[in-house]
Coordinates of C-alpha atoms in Angstrom, one line a residue:
M486 CA 91.2 78.0 108.0
E487 CA 90.4 80.5 105.3
E488 CA 92.0 83.9 105.7
K489 CA 89.9 86.9 106.6
N490 CA 89.6 89.5 103.8
E491 CA 92.3 91.7 105.4
E492 CA 94.7 88.8 105.5
K493 CA 94.2 88.1 101.8
E494 CA 94.9 91.8 101.1
L495 CA 98.1 91.6 103.1
I496 CA 99.2 88.5 101.2
L497 CA 98.5 90.4 98.0
C498 CA 100.6 93.3 99.2
S499 CA 103.5 91.0 100.1
L500 CA 103.4 89.4 96.6
L501 CA 103.4 92.9 95.0
D502 CA 106.4 93.8 97.2
A503 CA 108.3 90.9 95.7
A504 CA 107.1 91.7 92.1
L505 CA 107.9 95.4 92.2
H506 CA 111.4 95.0 93.5
G507 CA 112.3 92.4 91.0
E508 CA 113.8 89.9 93.4
L509 CA 112.6 87.0 91.4
H510 CA 114.2 88.5 88.3
E511 CA 117.6 88.7 89.8
D512 CA 119.2 86.5 92.4
N513 CA 116.1 84.9 94.1
P514 CA 117.3 85.8 97.6
A515 CA 116.7 83.1 100.2
D516 CA 114.3 85.2 102.3
I517 CA 112.1 85.8 99.3
K518 CA 112.2 82.2 98.4
Q519 CA 111.2 81.3 102.0
K520 CA 108.3 83.7 101.9
C521 CA 107.0 82.2 98.7
E522 CA 107.5 78.7 99.9
K523 CA 105.6 79.6 103.1
I524 CA 102.7 81.0 101.1
K525 CA 102.8 78.0 98.8
Q526 CA 102.4 75.6 101.8
Q527 CA 99.6 77.6 103.4
K528 CA 96.0 76.8 102.7
T529 CA 95.6 80.0 100.7
D530 CA 92.3 81.0 99.0
W531 CA 94.1 81.9 95.7
K532 CA 90.8 82.5 93.9
S533 CA 89.9 85.3 96.2
I534 CA 93.4 86.8 96.2
L535 CA 93.6 86.8 92.4
S536 CA 90.2 88.4 92.3
I537 CA 91.3 91.2 94.6
A538 CA 94.4 91.7 92.4
D539 CA 92.4 91.7 89.2
N540 CA 89.9 94.3 90.7
H541 CA 92.9 96.5 91.4
R542 CA 94.3 95.8 87.9
V543 CA 97.6 94.5 89.3
L544 CA 97.2 90.8 88.6
P545 CA 99.7 90.7 85.6
L546 CA 102.4 92.2 87.8
L547 CA 102.4 89.0 89.8
Y548 CA 103.2 86.7 86.9
D549 CA 106.8 85.9 87.8
V550 CA 106.1 85.6 91.5
L551 CA 103.1 83.3 91.2
E552 CA 104.9 81.2 88.6
E553 CA 107.0 80.0 91.6
I554 CA 103.9 79.3 93.7
L555 CA 100.9 78.2 91.8
P556 CA 100.5 74.7 90.2
E557 CA 101.4 74.9 86.5
N558 CA 98.2 73.2 85.3
G559 CA 95.8 74.7 87.8
E560 CA 93.0 77.0 87.0
D561 CA 94.5 79.8 89.1
W562 CA 97.7 79.8 87.1
K563 CA 95.8 79.7 83.8
R564 CA 93.9 82.8 85.0
V565 CA 97.1 84.7 85.7
E566 CA 98.7 83.6 82.4
E567 CA 95.7 84.6 80.4
K568 CA 95.4 88.0 82.0
S569 CA 99.2 88.6 81.6
I570 CA 99.1 87.7 77.9
Q571 CA 96.3 90.1 77.3
T572 CA 98.2 92.9 79.2
V573 CA 101.4 92.4 77.3
G574 CA 99.5 92.6 74.0
Q575 CA 97.7 95.7 75.1
S576 CA 101.0 97.3 76.3
Y577 CA 102.6 97.0 72.9
R578 CA 99.6 98.3 71.1
L579 CA 99.6 101.4 73.4
L580 CA 103.3 101.8 73.1
F581 CA 103.3 101.9 69.3
M582 CA 100.2 104.0 69.2
S583 CA 101.8 106.5 71.6
R584 CA 104.9 106.6 69.3
Y585 CA 102.8 107.2 66.2
V586 CA 100.6 109.9 67.7
T587 CA 103.4 111.8 69.5
G588 CA 105.5 111.7 66.3
L589 CA 102.6 112.9 64.2
L590 CA 101.9 115.8 66.5
E591 CA 105.5 116.8 67.0
D592 CA 106.0 116.9 63.2
A593 CA 103.0 119.3 63.1
G594 CA 104.7 121.5 65.7
M595 CA 102.6 120.5 68.7
H596 CA 104.7 119.5 71.7
T597 CA 103.5 116.7 74.0
I598 CA 104.5 115.0 77.2
L599 CA 103.6 111.4 77.8
L600 CA 101.8 110.9 81.1
K601 CA 101.4 107.7 83.1
G602 CA 101.0 104.5 81.0
S603 CA 104.1 103.7 79.0
G604 CA 106.0 106.5 80.6
I605 CA 105.8 104.9 84.1
A606 CA 105.7 101.3 82.9
G607 CA 109.3 101.6 81.8
L608 CA 110.3 101.7 85.5
Y609 CA 108.8 98.3 86.3
P610 CA 110.9 95.1 86.4
V611 CA 108.8 93.9 83.5
P612 CA 107.3 97.0 81.8
E613 CA 104.9 95.0 79.6
L614 CA 103.0 93.7 82.7
R615 CA 101.9 97.2 83.9
K616 CA 98.3 97.4 82.8
S617 CA 97.2 100.6 80.9
G618 CA 93.9 101.4 79.3
D619 CA 94.7 104.4 77.1
V620 CA 97.3 106.9 75.9
D621 CA 97.6 110.1 78.0
L622 CA 99.3 113.2 76.4
L623 CA 99.8 116.6 78.1
F624 CA 99.7 119.8 76.0
E625 CA 100.9 123.3 76.9
D626 CA 97.4 124.8 76.9
E627 CA 93.8 124.3 75.9
Q628 CA 94.2 125.8 72.5
T629 CA 97.0 123.4 71.6
A630 CA 95.0 120.4 72.8
Q631 CA 92.0 121.4 70.7
K632 CA 94.3 121.9 67.7
A633 CA 95.8 118.5 68.2
G634 CA 92.3 117.0 68.4
S635 CA 91.3 118.6 65.1
Y636 CA 94.6 117.3 63.6
L637 CA 93.8 113.7 64.8
L638 CA 90.3 113.9 63.3
A639 CA 91.9 114.6 60.0
H640 CA 94.0 111.5 60.4
G641 CA 91.2 109.0 61.0
F642 CA 90.6 109.4 64.7
M643 CA 87.1 109.9 66.1
A644 CA 86.0 112.1 69.0
E645 CA 84.5 110.0 71.8
G646 CA 80.8 110.7 72.3
G647 CA 79.2 111.7 75.5
H648 CA 80.6 113.8 78.3
Q649 CA 84.0 115.3 77.9
E650 CA 86.1 116.1 81.0
N651 CA 87.1 119.6 81.9
H652 CA 90.8 118.9 81.6
H653 CA 91.0 116.5 78.6
L654 CA 89.5 115.7 75.3
T655 CA 89.1 112.0 74.2
Y656 CA 89.6 110.4 70.8
I657 CA 89.4 106.9 69.6
S658 CA 91.8 105.4 67.0
Q659 CA 90.6 103.1 64.2
E660 CA 92.0 100.2 66.2
G661 CA 89.8 101.2 69.2
I662 CA 92.6 102.7 71.3
R663 CA 91.6 105.6 73.5
L664 CA 93.6 108.8 73.6
E665 CA 93.2 111.5 76.2
L666 CA 94.5 114.9 75.2
H667 CA 95.1 116.8 78.5
S668 CA 94.7 120.5 78.4
A669 CA 95.5 120.7 82.1
L670 CA 97.4 118.6 84.6
V671 CA 94.3 117.6 86.5
E672 CA 90.6 118.5 86.8
P673 CA 90.2 121.8 88.7
F674 CA 90.2 121.4 92.5
D675 CA 88.0 123.4 94.9
S676 CA 90.8 125.9 95.6
Q677 CA 91.4 128.8 93.1
E678 CA 94.9 129.3 94.5
V679 CA 95.8 125.7 93.9
N680 CA 94.3 125.8 90.4
A681 CA 96.3 128.9 89.6
F682 CA 99.5 127.1 90.8
M683 CA 98.6 124.1 88.6
K684 CA 98.4 126.4 85.6
K685 CA 101.7 127.9 86.3
C686 CA 103.3 124.4 86.8
Q687 CA 102.0 123.2 83.5
K688 CA 104.3 125.6 81.7
T689 CA 107.2 124.4 83.9
F690 CA 106.5 120.8 82.9
F691 CA 107.4 121.7 79.3
E692 CA 110.4 123.8 80.3
N693 CA 111.7 120.5 81.9
R694 CA 110.8 118.2 79.1
V695 CA 113.3 115.3 78.6
T696 CA 113.7 112.4 76.2
E697 CA 113.5 109.0 77.8
N698 CA 113.7 105.5 76.3
V699 CA 110.7 103.4 77.2
M700 CA 110.7 99.8 76.2
G701 CA 113.0 100.6 73.3
V702 CA 111.1 103.7 72.1
D703 CA 112.0 107.3 72.7
F704 CA 109.3 109.6 74.2
F705 CA 109.1 113.1 75.6
L706 CA 108.5 113.0 79.4
T707 CA 108.8 115.6 82.0
S708 CA 111.8 115.5 84.3
P709 CA 111.6 113.3 87.5
P710 CA 110.5 115.8 90.1
Y711 CA 107.6 116.9 87.9
Q712 CA 106.8 113.4 87.0
A713 CA 106.5 112.5 90.7
F714 CA 104.4 115.6 91.2
Y715 CA 102.0 114.5 88.4
L716 CA 101.7 111.0 89.8
L717 CA 100.7 112.4 93.1
L718 CA 98.2 114.8 91.6
H719 CA 96.7 112.0 89.6
M720 CA 96.2 109.9 92.8
L721 CA 94.8 112.9 94.6
Q722 CA 92.3 113.7 91.9
H723 CA 90.9 110.1 92.1
F724 CA 91.1 110.1 95.9
L725 CA 88.8 113.2 96.1
R726 CA 86.4 111.5 93.8
S727 CA 85.6 107.8 93.9
G728 CA 89.1 106.7 95.1
F729 CA 92.1 104.8 93.8
G730 CA 93.6 101.4 94.5
L731 CA 96.9 99.5 94.5
K732 CA 97.9 100.1 90.8
L733 CA 98.7 103.8 91.3
L734 CA 100.6 103.0 94.5
C735 CA 102.7 100.5 92.6
D736 CA 103.6 103.3 90.2
W737 CA 104.7 105.4 93.3
V738 CA 106.9 102.5 94.5
V739 CA 108.7 101.9 91.3
F740 CA 109.2 105.6 90.7
W741 CA 111.0 106.2 94.0
E742 CA 112.9 102.9 93.9
H743 CA 114.3 104.1 90.6
G744 CA 115.8 107.0 92.5
C745 CA 116.1 110.8 92.2
T746 CA 119.0 113.1 92.9
A747 CA 119.0 115.3 96.0
E748 CA 118.3 118.3 93.9
E749 CA 115.3 116.6 92.3
D750 CA 114.0 115.6 95.7
K751 CA 114.2 119.2 96.8
I752 CA 112.3 120.4 93.7
F753 CA 109.5 117.8 94.3
L754 CA 109.3 118.8 98.0
N755 CA 108.9 122.5 97.1
L756 CA 106.1 121.6 94.6
V757 CA 104.0 119.7 97.1
R758 CA 104.6 122.3 99.8
E759 CA 103.5 125.1 97.5
C760 CA 100.5 123.1 96.4
G761 CA 99.4 122.2 99.9
I762 CA 99.5 118.4 99.4
L763 CA 102.6 117.5 101.4
N764 CA 100.6 115.5 104.0
F765 CA 98.9 113.5 101.2
A766 CA 102.4 112.7 99.8
C767 CA 103.5 111.6 103.3
V768 CA 100.6 109.2 103.9
V769 CA 100.8 107.7 100.4
T770 CA 104.5 107.2 100.9
E771 CA 104.1 105.7 104.3
F772 CA 101.5 103.3 102.9
C773 CA 104.0 102.2 100.3
I774 CA 106.8 101.7 102.9
R775 CA 104.6 99.8 105.2
Y776 CA 102.7 97.5 102.8
L777 CA 104.6 97.5 99.4
G778 CA 108.2 97.5 100.6
L779 CA 109.3 100.9 99.4
S780 CA 112.8 101.6 100.7
E781 CA 112.8 104.3 103.4
Q782 CA 116.2 105.4 102.3
K783 CA 114.8 106.4 98.9
V784 CA 112.3 108.8 100.4
E785 CA 114.3 109.9 103.5
F786 CA 113.8 113.5 102.4
L787 CA 110.1 113.2 103.3
K788 CA 110.8 112.2 106.9
N789 CA 109.7 114.7 109.4
Q790 CA 108.1 116.9 106.7
G791 CA 104.7 118.5 107.3
E792 CA 102.8 116.3 109.7
A793 CA 104.5 113.1 108.7
D794 CA 104.4 111.6 112.1
G795 CA 100.6 112.0 112.2
M796 CA 100.4 110.2 108.8
K797 CA 102.2 107.2 110.5
D798 CA 99.6 106.8 113.2
E799 CA 98.5 103.1 113.2
S800 CA 94.8 103.8 113.3
Y801 CA 95.0 106.4 110.6
L802 CA 97.1 104.1 108.4
K803 CA 94.6 101.3 108.9
E804 CA 91.8 103.5 107.8
F805 CA 93.8 104.5 104.7
F806 CA 94.5 100.9 104.0
T807 CA 90.8 100.1 104.1
E808 CA 90.0 103.0 101.9
I809 CA 92.6 101.9 99.3
M810 CA 91.4 98.3 99.3
E811 CA 87.7 99.2 99.1
S812 CA 88.4 101.5 96.2
E813 CA 89.8 98.8 93.9
E814 CA 91.1 100.4 90.7
F815 CA 89.2 103.7 90.7
G816 CA 86.3 103.2 93.1
E817 CA 83.8 102.3 90.4
A818 CA 82.5 99.1 92.0
A819 CA 80.6 100.9 94.7
P820 CA 78.1 103.5 93.4
E821 CA 78.0 105.3 96.7
R822 CA 81.6 106.3 96.3
M823 CA 81.5 109.6 94.5
V824 CA 83.4 112.3 96.4
A825 CA 85.6 113.0 99.5
M826 CA 85.6 116.5 100.9
R827 CA 88.2 118.5 102.8
G828 CA 86.1 118.3 106.0
T829 CA 82.8 117.2 107.4
G830 CA 81.1 120.5 108.4
W831 CA 78.3 122.2 106.5
M832 CA 80.7 124.7 104.9
D833 CA 82.6 121.7 103.4
Y834 CA 79.4 120.4 101.9
I835 CA 78.5 123.9 100.5
R836 CA 82.1 124.3 99.1
E837 CA 81.9 120.9 97.4
F838 CA 78.4 121.6 96.0
H839 CA 79.6 124.9 94.6
H840 CA 82.7 123.2 93.1
Q841 CA 80.5 120.5 91.5
M842 CA 78.4 123.3 89.9
H843 CA 81.6 124.7 88.4
L844 CA 82.6 121.3 87.1
S845 CA 79.2 120.7 85.6
H846 CA 78.9 124.1 84.0
P847 CA 82.5 125.3 83.4
K848 CA 81.5 128.1 80.9
A849 CA 78.3 129.4 82.5
G850 CA 79.9 129.2 85.9
R851 CA 82.1 132.1 85.0
Y852 CA 79.1 134.5 85.5
K853 CA 78.0 135.0 89.1
I854 CA 74.6 136.2 88.0
L855 CA 73.8 132.7 86.8
Y856 CA 74.8 131.0 90.0
P857 CA 71.2 130.5 91.4
I858 CA 70.1 128.8 88.2
L859 CA 73.2 126.7 88.0
W860 CA 72.8 125.6 91.7
V861 CA 69.3 124.4 91.0
R862 CA 70.3 122.6 87.9
T863 CA 73.3 121.0 89.7
F864 CA 71.1 119.8 92.6
F865 CA 68.4 118.2 90.5
G866 CA 71.0 116.7 88.1
F867 CA 72.8 115.2 91.1
V868 CA 69.5 113.6 92.4
Y869 CA 68.5 112.4 89.0
R870 CA 71.8 110.8 88.1
N871 CA 72.1 109.1 91.4
R872 CA 68.6 107.5 91.2
K873 CA 68.2 106.8 87.5
L874 CA 71.8 106.2 86.3
R875 CA 73.8 105.1 89.4
G876 CA 70.9 103.3 91.1
I877 CA 71.8 104.7 94.5
S878 CA 70.2 107.2 96.9
S879 CA 71.7 110.6 97.4
I880 CA 71.7 110.0 101.2
A881 CA 73.9 107.0 100.7
I882 CA 76.4 109.1 98.7
L883 CA 76.4 111.8 101.4
K884 CA 77.0 109.3 104.1
N885 CA 79.9 107.7 102.2
A886 CA 81.3 111.2 101.5
K887 CA 81.3 112.0 105.2
K888 CA 83.0 108.8 106.1
R889 CA 85.8 109.2 103.5
S890 CA 86.2 112.9 104.3
R891 CA 87.3 112.1 107.8
L892 CA 90.5 110.8 106.2
V893 CA 91.0 113.9 104.1
T894 CA 90.5 116.3 107.1
K895 CA 93.7 115.2 108.7
M896 CA 95.7 115.9 105.5
K897 CA 94.9 119.6 105.6
L898 CA 94.8 119.7 101.9
F899 CA 95.6 122.9 100.0
E900 CA 96.9 124.8 103.0
M901 CA 99.7 126.4 101.0
D902 CA 103.0 127.6 102.4

């Protein structure tokens, strides 16, 4: 009998557990072999499972695990092999582009920190199989990011047309590789206190810049507690918009399995407390323990922090599991997925609308006298883009936002210590 969709998702999580922990790269423990053999003998709908994995952009991670399970000449294995070969090629292109660009900018006196991508891929059992789409570089401030952009234009890069995000500029190399120059850690949140804290943290990221060897190439990264903090911020940014899926959670698993010192754990804990995202850290971590095999010992310091026990509630975790699986990579498959708010009351809708106004009009939004005009423009822009560009009604978006916001409410985001 064919598995229900949730059963397929759980099988995928079990396969990722094996892949992320590298069992099949080392001693092939008997229990892992038995699990693989059991899955192999089941009447498993591999086409659907591989599609779910592909939608979450984690299919290549399963290469070594599925090599032990899928028939060598079957269509399913060919699909895995083809996607993995593409990912390995892309990984090396991004790796060497990252090295070229960071070297170019460092020589010109512009310091960078490599974010995500190759920086986190080096923690995977097979780094080349971690799918990345672009190169992300953090700069000390907006002026340095703009200066770097001008410098890249002079060296053959092109500015990407269309909308530029509030926290990064985008450029395209002659080979078609996308570079994001981050002038801020993340897009502004709806809390001025948190945004001020983010700005202060950005300076600290550079004060804790370290050199790490990634796949044989040296890069400047930030130190482990700040890297963990950024990974969490990146997840939160997507969570409060269209959502995020298994790929970013896999990053979370391999980071903590790699291990931090007690002092580094303490620094990270202080960061998430001060930012007001401790409960979000707890639920993300509990998900990874429950479904992706993250060792509880590696994250013992989070136990009993904040409202960790509430984040372990079965019904809440099941809702969060559904949210993650429906999001796929970044929630782009469902047009009604646009935003999640910190609550479901009218004040939460008003706060989010005002926040969207500031995101849409970052410069004009500095002048309170312009607020009425900007609110009108934001409202009609919202309705127009939903109907004409996204092909979805504004009512459907608001209903989805309310549903997803129930998850956020319990996290008590941005309630800073």
